[in-house]
CSV table of C-alpha atoms and ligand atoms in Angstrom, one decimal:
chain,number,residue,atom,x,y,z
A,402,MET,CA,95.8,99.4,116.9
A,403,SER,CA,95.4,96.1,118.7
A,404,GLU,CA,98.3,94.1,120.1
A,405,GLU,CA,97.9,91.6,117.2
A,406,GLU,CA,98.0,94.4,114.6
A,407,ALA,CA,101.0,96.0,116.3
A,408,ARG,CA,102.8,92.7,116.1
A,409,ILE,CA,102.2,92.4,112.4
A,410,TRP,CA,103.1,96.1,111.8
A,411,ASN,CA,106.4,95.5,113.7
A,412,GLU,CA,107.2,92.5,111.5
A,413,LEU,CA,106.4,94.4,108.3
A,414,GLY,CA,108.8,97.1,109.6
A,415,LYS,CA,111.6,94.6,109.2
A,416,ILE,CA,111.2,94.2,105.4
A,417,THR,CA,113.5,96.5,103.5
A,418,ASP,CA,112.5,98.3,100.3
A,419,PRO,CA,113.9,96.3,97.3
A,420,GLU,CA,115.0,99.5,95.6
A,421,ILE,CA,116.2,101.4,98.6
A,422,PRO,CA,117.6,98.8,101.1
A,423,ALA,CA,118.5,101.6,103.5
A,424,LEU,CA,114.8,101.9,104.4
A,425,THR,CA,112.1,99.5,105.5
A,426,LEU,CA,108.5,99.4,104.1
A,427,THR,CA,107.2,101.2,107.2
A,428,GLU,CA,110.0,103.9,107.0
A,429,MET,CA,109.1,104.4,103.3
A,430,LYS,CA,105.5,104.9,104.5
A,431,VAL,CA,104.1,102.5,101.9
A,432,ILE,CA,102.3,100.4,104.5
A,433,ARG,CA,99.2,102.4,105.4
A,434,SER,CA,97.3,100.2,107.8
A,435,VAL,CA,97.0,96.7,109.2
A,436,ARG,CA,93.6,95.4,110.3
A,437,VAL,CA,92.8,92.0,111.9
A,438,ASN,CA,89.3,90.8,112.1
A,439,GLY,CA,89.3,87.1,111.2
A,440,LYS,CA,91.5,87.9,108.2
A,441,VAL,CA,94.4,90.2,107.9
A,442,THR,CA,94.1,93.2,105.7
A,443,VAL,CA,97.2,95.2,104.8
A,444,VAL,CA,96.7,98.5,103.0
A,445,PHE,CA,99.6,99.4,100.8
A,446,SER,CA,100.4,102.5,98.8
A,447,PRO,CA,102.9,102.2,95.9
A,448,THR,CA,105.4,105.0,95.5
A,449,TYR,CA,104.8,105.1,91.8
A,450,VAL,CA,102.1,103.0,90.2
A,451,GLY,CA,104.5,101.7,87.6
A,452,CYS,CA,107.2,100.7,90.2
A,453,PRO,CA,108.4,97.3,89.1
A,454,ALA,CA,109.2,96.4,92.8
A,455,THR,CA,105.5,96.5,93.7
A,456,ALA,CA,104.8,92.9,92.9
A,457,GLN,CA,107.8,91.8,94.9
A,458,ILE,CA,106.9,94.0,97.9
A,459,MET,CA,103.3,92.6,97.9
A,460,GLN,CA,104.7,89.1,97.9
A,461,GLU,CA,107.0,89.8,100.7
A,462,ILE,CA,104.2,91.3,102.8
A,463,ARG,CA,102.1,88.2,102.2
A,464,THR,CA,105.0,85.9,103.1
A,465,CYS,CA,105.7,87.9,106.3
A,466,VAL,CA,102.1,87.8,107.5
A,467,ALA,CA,101.8,84.1,106.6
A,468,ALA,CA,104.9,83.4,108.7
A,469,LEU,CA,103.0,84.8,111.7
A,470,GLY,CA,100.5,82.0,111.3
A,471,TYR,CA,97.7,83.8,109.4
A,472,ARG,CA,95.9,82.0,106.6
A,473,GLU,CA,93.6,84.6,105.2
A,474,ILE,CA,95.5,87.7,104.0
A,475,ALA,CA,94.3,90.5,101.8
A,476,ILE,CA,96.6,93.2,100.4
A,477,GLU,CA,94.7,96.3,99.3
A,478,THR,CA,96.2,99.1,97.2
A,479,SER,CA,95.2,102.6,98.1
A,480,PHE,CA,96.0,106.0,96.5
A,481,THR,CA,94.1,108.0,99.2
A,482,PRO,CA,96.0,110.1,99.8
A,483,PRO,CA,98.6,109.3,97.2
A,484,TRP,CA,102.1,108.4,98.5
A,485,SER,CA,104.2,111.5,98.8
A,486,THR,CA,107.9,112.1,99.7
A,487,ASP,CA,106.5,114.5,102.3
A,488,MET,CA,105.6,111.5,104.4
A,489,LEU,CA,109.3,110.5,105.0
A,490,ASP,CA,110.4,111.6,108.5
A,491,GLU,CA,113.7,113.1,109.4
A,492,ASP,CA,115.1,109.8,110.6
A,493,ALA,CA,114.4,108.2,107.2
A,494,ARG,CA,115.9,111.2,105.4
A,495,GLU,CA,119.1,110.9,107.4
A,496,LYS,CA,119.3,107.2,106.6
A,497,LEU,CA,119.0,108.1,102.9
A,498,ARG,CA,121.9,110.6,103.2
A,499,MET,CA,124.0,107.9,104.9
A,500,PHE,CA,123.2,105.6,102.1
A,501,GLY,CA,124.4,108.2,99.5
A,502,ILE,CA,121.0,109.3,98.2
A,503,ALA,CA,120.0,112.9,98.8
A,504,PRO,CA,116.6,113.1,100.5
A,505,PRO,CA,113.6,114.9,98.9
A,506,PRO,CA,112.7,118.4,99.9
A,507,ASP,CA,110.4,118.8,102.9
A,508,ASP,CA,107.5,120.1,101.0
A,509,ALA,CA,106.6,118.6,97.6
A,510,SER,CA,103.0,119.8,97.5
A,511,ASP,CA,103.9,122.0,94.5
A,512,ILE,CA,106.4,120.0,92.5
A,513,ALA,CA,107.6,122.8,90.4
A,514,SER,CA,108.5,125.0,93.3
A,515,ALA,CA,110.0,122.1,95.2
A,516,LEU,CA,112.4,121.7,92.3
A,517,GLU,CA,113.6,125.3,92.7
A,518,LEU,CA,115.2,124.6,96.1
A,519,ALA,CA,118.9,124.1,96.6
A,520,VAL,CA,120.0,120.5,96.8
A,521,HIS,CA,122.9,119.4,99.0
A,522,CYS,CA,125.3,116.7,97.9
A,523,PRO,CA,125.0,113.7,100.2
A,524,SER,CA,128.7,113.2,100.4
A,525,CYS,CA,130.3,116.7,100.7
A,526,LYS,CA,127.1,118.6,101.7
A,527,SER,CA,127.8,121.3,99.1
A,528,ASP,CA,124.9,123.1,97.6
A,529,GLN,CA,126.8,123.7,94.4
A,530,THR,CA,124.8,121.1,92.6
A,531,THR,CA,122.8,120.9,89.4
A,532,LEU,CA,119.9,118.8,88.2
A,533,GLU,CA,121.1,116.6,85.4
A,534,SER,CA,117.9,114.8,84.8
A,535,SER,CA,114.6,114.2,86.5
A,536,PHE,CA,114.8,110.6,85.6
A,537,GLY,CA,117.2,108.2,87.2
A,538,SER,CA,118.0,104.6,87.9
A,539,ALA,CA,114.5,104.1,89.4
A,540,LEU,CA,111.2,105.8,89.0
A,541,CYS,CA,111.6,107.5,92.4
A,542,ARG,CA,115.0,109.1,91.7
A,543,GLN,CA,116.6,112.0,89.8
A,544,ILE,CA,120.2,112.6,88.9
A,545,PHE,CA,122.2,115.5,90.2
A,546,TYR,CA,125.9,116.6,89.7
A,547,CYS,CA,128.0,118.1,92.5
A,548,ARG,CA,130.4,120.7,91.2
A,549,SER,CA,132.3,120.7,94.5
A,550,CYS,CA,133.3,117.0,94.7
A,551,ARG,CA,132.6,116.4,91.0
A,552,GLN,CA,130.4,113.4,91.5
A,553,SER,CA,127.0,112.5,90.2
A,554,PHE,CA,124.5,111.5,92.9
A,555,GLU,CA,120.9,110.6,93.0
A,556,ARG,CA,118.0,112.2,94.9
A,557,ILE,CA,114.6,110.9,95.8
A,558,LYS,CA,112.4,113.1,93.6
A,559,PRO,CA,109.8,115.3,95.2
A,560,ILE,CA,106.3,113.9,94.6
B,361,MET,CA,81.1,88.6,76.1
B,362,LYS,CA,78.8,91.4,77.2
B,363,PRO,CA,79.3,94.7,75.4
B,364,ASN,CA,81.2,97.3,77.4
B,365,THR,CA,79.4,99.9,79.5
B,366,PRO,CA,80.3,103.5,78.7
B,367,LEU,CA,82.5,103.6,81.8
B,368,GLN,CA,84.4,100.5,80.7
B,369,THR,CA,84.8,102.0,77.2
B,370,LEU,CA,86.3,105.1,78.7
B,371,LEU,CA,88.7,103.1,81.0
B,372,LEU,CA,89.8,100.8,78.2
B,373,SER,CA,90.5,103.7,75.9
B,374,LEU,CA,92.7,105.3,78.6
B,375,ALA,CA,94.5,102.1,79.4
B,376,ASP,CA,95.1,101.2,75.8
B,377,ASP,CA,96.5,104.7,75.1
B,378,GLU,CA,99.0,104.3,77.9
B,379,LEU,CA,100.0,100.8,77.2
B,380,ILE,CA,100.6,101.4,73.5
B,381,LEU,CA,102.4,104.7,74.0
B,382,GLY,CA,104.4,103.1,76.8
B,383,HIS,CA,105.5,100.4,74.4
B,384,ARG,CA,106.6,103.0,71.8
B,385,ASP,CA,108.5,104.9,74.5
B,386,SER,CA,110.3,101.7,75.5
B,387,GLU,CA,111.6,101.4,71.9
B,388,TRP,CA,114.1,104.2,72.8
B,389,THR,CA,115.7,102.0,75.5
B,390,GLY,CA,119.3,101.6,74.3
B,391,HIS,CA,118.7,103.8,71.2
B,392,ALA,CA,118.1,107.4,72.4
B,393,PRO,CA,120.4,110.2,71.1
B,394,ILE,CA,121.8,110.8,74.6
B,395,LEU,CA,122.1,108.7,77.8
B,396,GLU,CA,119.8,111.0,79.8
B,397,GLU,CA,117.0,110.6,77.2
B,398,ASP,CA,117.6,106.9,77.1
B,399,ILE,CA,116.9,106.8,80.9
B,400,ALA,CA,114.1,109.3,80.7
B,401,PHE,CA,112.2,107.3,78.0
B,402,SER,CA,112.7,104.1,79.9
B,403,ASN,CA,111.3,105.7,83.0
B,404,ILE,CA,108.4,107.2,81.2
B,405,ALA,CA,107.6,103.9,79.5
B,406,GLN,CA,107.4,102.3,82.9
B,407,ASP,CA,105.2,105.0,84.3
B,408,GLU,CA,102.8,104.8,81.3
B,409,MET,CA,102.5,101.1,81.7
B,410,GLY,CA,101.8,101.5,85.4
B,411,HIS,CA,99.0,104.0,84.5
B,412,ALA,CA,97.6,101.4,82.1
B,413,LEU,CA,97.6,98.9,84.9
B,414,VAL,CA,95.6,101.2,87.1
B,415,TRP,CA,92.9,101.8,84.4
B,416,TYR,CA,92.8,98.1,83.5
B,417,SER,CA,92.4,97.2,87.2
B,418,LEU,CA,89.4,99.5,87.4
B,419,VAL,CA,87.9,97.6,84.5
B,420,GLU,CA,88.7,94.3,86.3
B,421,THR,CA,86.6,95.3,89.3
B,422,ASP,CA,83.6,95.4,86.9
B,423,THR,CA,84.3,92.6,84.5
B,424,GLY,CA,86.7,90.2,86.2
B,425,ARG,CA,89.0,90.4,83.2
B,426,THR,CA,92.5,90.9,84.5
B,427,PRO,CA,95.0,93.5,83.3
B,428,ASP,CA,97.1,90.7,81.7
B,429,GLN,CA,94.1,89.4,79.8
B,430,GLU,CA,93.3,92.9,78.5
B,431,ALA,CA,96.9,93.6,77.5
B,432,PHE,CA,98.0,90.2,76.2
B,433,GLU,CA,95.0,88.2,75.2
B,434,ARG,CA,93.0,90.6,73.1
B,435,GLU,CA,93.4,90.8,69.3
B,436,TRP,CA,95.0,93.9,68.0
B,437,ASP,CA,91.8,95.0,66.4
B,438,SER,CA,90.0,95.0,69.8
B,439,PHE,CA,92.2,97.8,71.2
B,440,THR,CA,90.6,101.2,71.5
B,441,CYS,CA,93.7,103.4,71.7
B,442,CYS,CA,93.8,106.4,69.5
B,443,ARG,CA,95.7,105.8,66.3
B,444,PHE,CA,98.1,108.6,67.3
B,445,VAL,CA,99.9,106.4,69.9
B,446,SER,CA,100.3,103.5,67.6
B,447,TYR,CA,102.5,105.2,64.9
B,448,PRO,CA,106.2,104.2,64.8
B,449,LYS,CA,108.5,106.3,67.0
B,450,GLY,CA,109.9,108.2,64.1
B,451,ASP,CA,112.8,110.5,64.7
B,452,PHE,CA,113.5,112.1,68.1
B,453,ALA,CA,111.7,115.3,67.1
B,454,TYR,CA,108.5,113.3,66.3
B,455,THR,CA,108.8,111.4,69.6
B,456,ILE,CA,109.2,114.6,71.6
B,457,MET,CA,106.3,116.3,69.8
B,458,ARG,CA,104.0,113.3,70.2
B,459,GLN,CA,104.9,113.0,73.9
B,460,PHE,CA,104.3,116.7,74.5
B,461,LEU,CA,100.9,116.7,72.8
B,462,PHE,CA,99.9,113.5,74.6
B,463,ASP,CA,101.2,114.6,78.0
B,464,GLN,CA,99.2,117.8,77.8
B,465,ALA,CA,96.1,115.9,76.8
B,466,GLU,CA,96.6,113.4,79.6
B,467,THR,CA,97.0,116.2,82.1
B,468,VAL,CA,93.8,117.9,80.9
B,469,ARG,CA,92.0,114.6,81.1
B,470,LEU,CA,93.3,113.8,84.6
B,471,GLU,CA,92.3,117.3,85.8
B,472,SER,CA,88.8,116.6,84.6
B,473,PHE,CA,88.8,113.2,86.4
B,474,LEU,CA,89.7,115.0,89.7
B,475,GLU,CA,86.2,116.3,89.6
B,476,SER,CA,84.7,113.0,88.6
B,477,SER,CA,81.5,111.6,90.2
B,478,HIS,CA,83.2,108.1,89.9
B,479,PRO,CA,85.3,107.6,93.1
B,480,GLY,CA,87.7,105.1,91.5
B,481,LEU,CA,88.5,107.4,88.6
B,482,LYS,CA,88.9,110.3,90.9
B,483,GLU,CA,91.2,108.5,93.3
B,484,ALA,CA,93.5,107.1,90.5
B,485,ALA,CA,93.7,110.5,88.8
B,486,GLY,CA,94.9,112.1,92.1
B,487,LYS,CA,97.8,109.7,92.1
B,488,ILE,CA,98.7,109.6,88.3
B,489,ILE,CA,98.5,113.4,87.8
B,490,ARG,CA,101.5,113.9,90.2
B,491,GLU,CA,103.6,111.5,88.2
B,492,GLU,CA,102.5,113.1,84.9
B,493,THR,CA,104.0,116.5,86.1
B,494,TYR,CA,107.4,115.1,85.4
B,495,HIS,CA,106.5,113.8,82.0
B,496,LEU,CA,105.1,117.2,80.9
B,497,MET,CA,108.1,119.1,82.3
B,498,HIS,CA,110.3,116.8,80.3
B,499,SER,CA,108.5,116.9,77.0
B,500,GLN,CA,107.6,120.6,77.2
B,501,GLY,CA,111.2,121.5,78.1
B,502,LEU,CA,112.5,119.7,75.0
B,503,VAL,CA,109.9,121.4,72.8
B,504,HIS,CA,111.3,124.7,74.0
B,505,ARG,CA,114.9,123.6,73.5
B,506,LEU,CA,114.7,121.9,70.2
B,507,GLY,CA,112.1,124.2,68.7
B,508,ASP,CA,114.4,127.1,69.1
B,509,ALA,CA,117.9,125.7,68.8
B,510,THR,CA,119.5,125.1,65.4
B,511,PRO,CA,118.1,125.3,61.8
B,512,GLU,CA,118.1,121.5,61.6
B,513,SER,CA,116.2,121.1,65.0
B,514,ARG,CA,113.7,123.8,64.0
B,515,LYS,CA,113.1,122.1,60.7
B,516,ARG,CA,112.6,118.7,62.3
B,517,MET,CA,110.4,120.0,65.0
B,518,GLN,CA,108.2,121.8,62.5
B,519,GLN,CA,107.9,118.7,60.4
B,520,ALA,CA,107.0,116.8,63.5
B,521,THR,CA,104.3,119.3,64.4
B,522,HIS,CA,102.7,119.1,61.0
B,523,MET,CA,102.7,115.3,61.2
B,524,ALA,CA,101.7,114.9,64.8
B,525,PHE,CA,99.0,117.6,65.2
B,526,PRO,CA,96.2,116.1,63.1
B,527,GLN,CA,97.0,112.7,64.5
B,528,SER,CA,96.9,114.0,68.1
B,529,LEU,CA,93.3,115.3,67.6
B,530,GLY,CA,92.4,111.6,67.5
B,531,ILE,CA,93.0,111.5,71.3
B,532,PHE,CA,89.7,113.3,71.6
B,533,GLU,CA,87.7,111.2,69.2
B,534,PRO,CA,84.3,110.8,70.7
B,535,LEU,CA,83.6,107.6,72.6
B,536,GLU,CA,80.6,105.4,72.3
B,537,GLY,CA,78.2,106.3,75.2
B,538,GLU,CA,80.2,109.4,76.0
B,539,ALA,CA,77.1,111.6,76.5
B,540,GLU,CA,75.9,109.4,79.3
B,541,LEU,CA,79.3,109.9,81.1
B,542,VAL,CA,79.2,113.6,80.6
B,543,SER,CA,75.7,114.0,82.0
B,544,GLY,CA,76.6,111.7,84.9
B,545,GLY,CA,79.5,113.9,85.8
B,546,VAL,CA,82.1,111.1,85.2
B,547,PHE,CA,84.2,113.5,83.0
B,548,ALA,CA,84.0,116.7,81.0
B,549,GLY,CA,83.7,115.0,77.6
B,550,ASN,CA,86.2,115.0,74.7
B,551,ARG,CA,84.9,118.2,73.1
B,552,SER,CA,85.6,120.3,76.1
B,553,LEU,CA,88.9,118.5,76.9
B,554,GLN,CA,90.1,119.2,73.4
B,555,ALA,CA,89.2,122.9,73.7
B,556,GLU,CA,91.2,123.2,76.9
B,557,TRP,CA,94.1,121.2,75.5
B,558,LEU,CA,94.3,123.6,72.5
B,559,ARG,CA,94.3,126.6,74.8
B,560,ARG,CA,97.4,125.1,76.4
B,561,ILE,CA,99.4,123.7,73.5
B,562,ILE,CA,99.1,126.5,71.0
B,563,PRO,CA,100.9,129.1,73.0
B,564,VAL,CA,103.8,126.8,73.8
B,565,LEU,CA,104.2,125.9,70.1
B,566,HIS,CA,103.9,129.5,69.0
B,567,SER,CA,106.4,130.7,71.7
B,568,VAL,CA,109.1,128.8,69.9
B,569,GLY,CA,107.9,129.7,66.4
B,570,LEU,CA,106.3,126.4,65.5
B,571,SER,CA,103.2,126.8,63.4
B,572,VAL,CA,100.2,124.6,63.8
B,573,PRO,CA,98.3,123.4,60.7
B,574,ALA,CA,95.0,124.5,62.0
B,575,ASP,CA,93.7,127.5,63.9
B,576,PRO,CA,92.7,126.9,67.5
B,577,GLY,CA,89.0,126.6,66.5
B,578,GLY,CA,90.0,123.7,64.3
B,579,VAL,CA,87.8,124.9,61.4
B,580,ARG,CA,90.4,124.8,58.7
B,581,ASP,CA,89.9,121.6,56.7
B,582,SER,CA,93.6,121.3,56.1
B,583,CYS,CA,93.6,119.6,59.4
B,584,ILE,CA,91.5,116.5,59.4
B,585,PRO,CA,91.5,114.6,62.8
B,586,ASP,CA,93.0,111.2,62.5
B,587,TYR,CA,90.0,109.3,63.9
B,588,GLY,CA,89.3,105.6,63.9
B,589,GLY,CA,91.2,104.2,66.9
B,590,ARG,CA,88.2,104.5,69.3
B,591,ILE,CA,86.1,102.4,67.0
B,592,ARG,CA,88.9,99.8,66.6
B,593,ASP,CA,89.6,100.9,63.1
B,594,HIS,CA,93.4,100.7,63.2
B,595,ASN,CA,96.3,100.1,60.7
B,596,GLU,CA,99.2,97.8,60.3
B,597,HIS,CA,101.4,99.8,62.8
B,598,LEU,CA,99.2,98.7,65.7
B,599,LYS,CA,99.1,95.1,64.4
B,600,GLU,CA,102.9,95.0,64.3
B,601,LEU,CA,103.2,96.6,67.8
B,602,VAL,CA,100.7,94.2,69.4
B,603,ASP,CA,102.3,91.2,67.8
B,604,ASN,CA,105.5,92.2,69.4
B,605,LEU,CA,104.0,93.1,72.7
B,606,GLN,CA,102.2,89.8,73.0
B,607,SER,CA,104.8,87.5,71.5
B,608,VAL,CA,106.3,86.2,74.8
B,609,TYR,CA,102.9,85.9,76.6
B,610,ARG,CA,101.5,84.0,73.7
B,611,SER,CA,104.4,81.7,73.3
B,612,VAL,CA,103.8,80.2,76.8
B,613,PRO,CA,100.1,80.7,77.6
B,614,GLY,CA,99.6,81.0,81.3
B,615,GLY,CA,103.3,80.9,82.0
B,616,THR,CA,104.7,82.6,85.1
B,617,TRP,CA,108.2,83.7,86.0
C,1457,LIG,ZN1,129.7,116.8,96.6
């Protein structure tokens, strides 16, 4: 990565995810690459293709790059490889916990078996939790219930 | 306007299926029997519309017609969705049965696209199939629960099966120019997809005691496939839906938020 590209990458890393403000776009791993050759090309991978935040995120990327003085900006969408919760690193997972959302399991390559694993409540750490619904307040989340602290909580669903 | 190529015909049929079913799913927002299902159907509607956007975008790279133009500027009788997705949402049993039959079909279709000679189709399928896993788990889980719960739920699920099954065969109505796509390795073709789909759905339905109004070979004439959608021969249900879907867009042409 050139110095110029690193500078853009760094700025993009300051934009927070509209649906998960605890994480930035680079921590969410939705920015795939930044290329500068005359024009700036940012490759972006949506978490879910129907995610309603996508248009806003792309607009924010454009505004951010334009503020650095670039005129020609292309934002490309890529599904190769598809965005996966496996891409989130430990630091990002801890930030999710602090924010009150349980992180996804480490390995979501097989979704059905990922769903078999115990889930820890982000507030009391108990594993006495049950999946209430695989659909939550956003496409990327599911709803759990903690029997220890008797609270509902959300988890980033393995994908 | 130039006639569609076989690939565009395929992509538009996929996109239209998702858009129209997504709209039907969204009709449960605020009305589902329990809160979890309200949330589930609102999520699924959003996902299906996202999938429609992906397929329409692939058409756009060929034709320059944007997803919004496809979804909001075409007349209702230009859509090529199967009739199955256009019918009113009915009761919750019908909704679940339709979603289950469709989710299974979509999964079979996407698996075929994973082997496609067309890179765009293959790439999109790799993304969408992961999201579909959750849809199928949801609808199949409810077929299991409702198909085998109370006498009332069994009765309703059986009625839903009888109504939805012949309609759902319309998903696999042959497309114009399909032979070219099959020989070019773009996808496996609707005949073979339907056969695979039957192999998957019949055991699930039988496992909860639901009978299907045709044998897996589909030779009994008591089960006539509800064809027409792929050749734009629709009914008033789609007209009503599309009027509703396009009403805001058409009231302020070219408007933006
Ligand atoms: Zn707890």
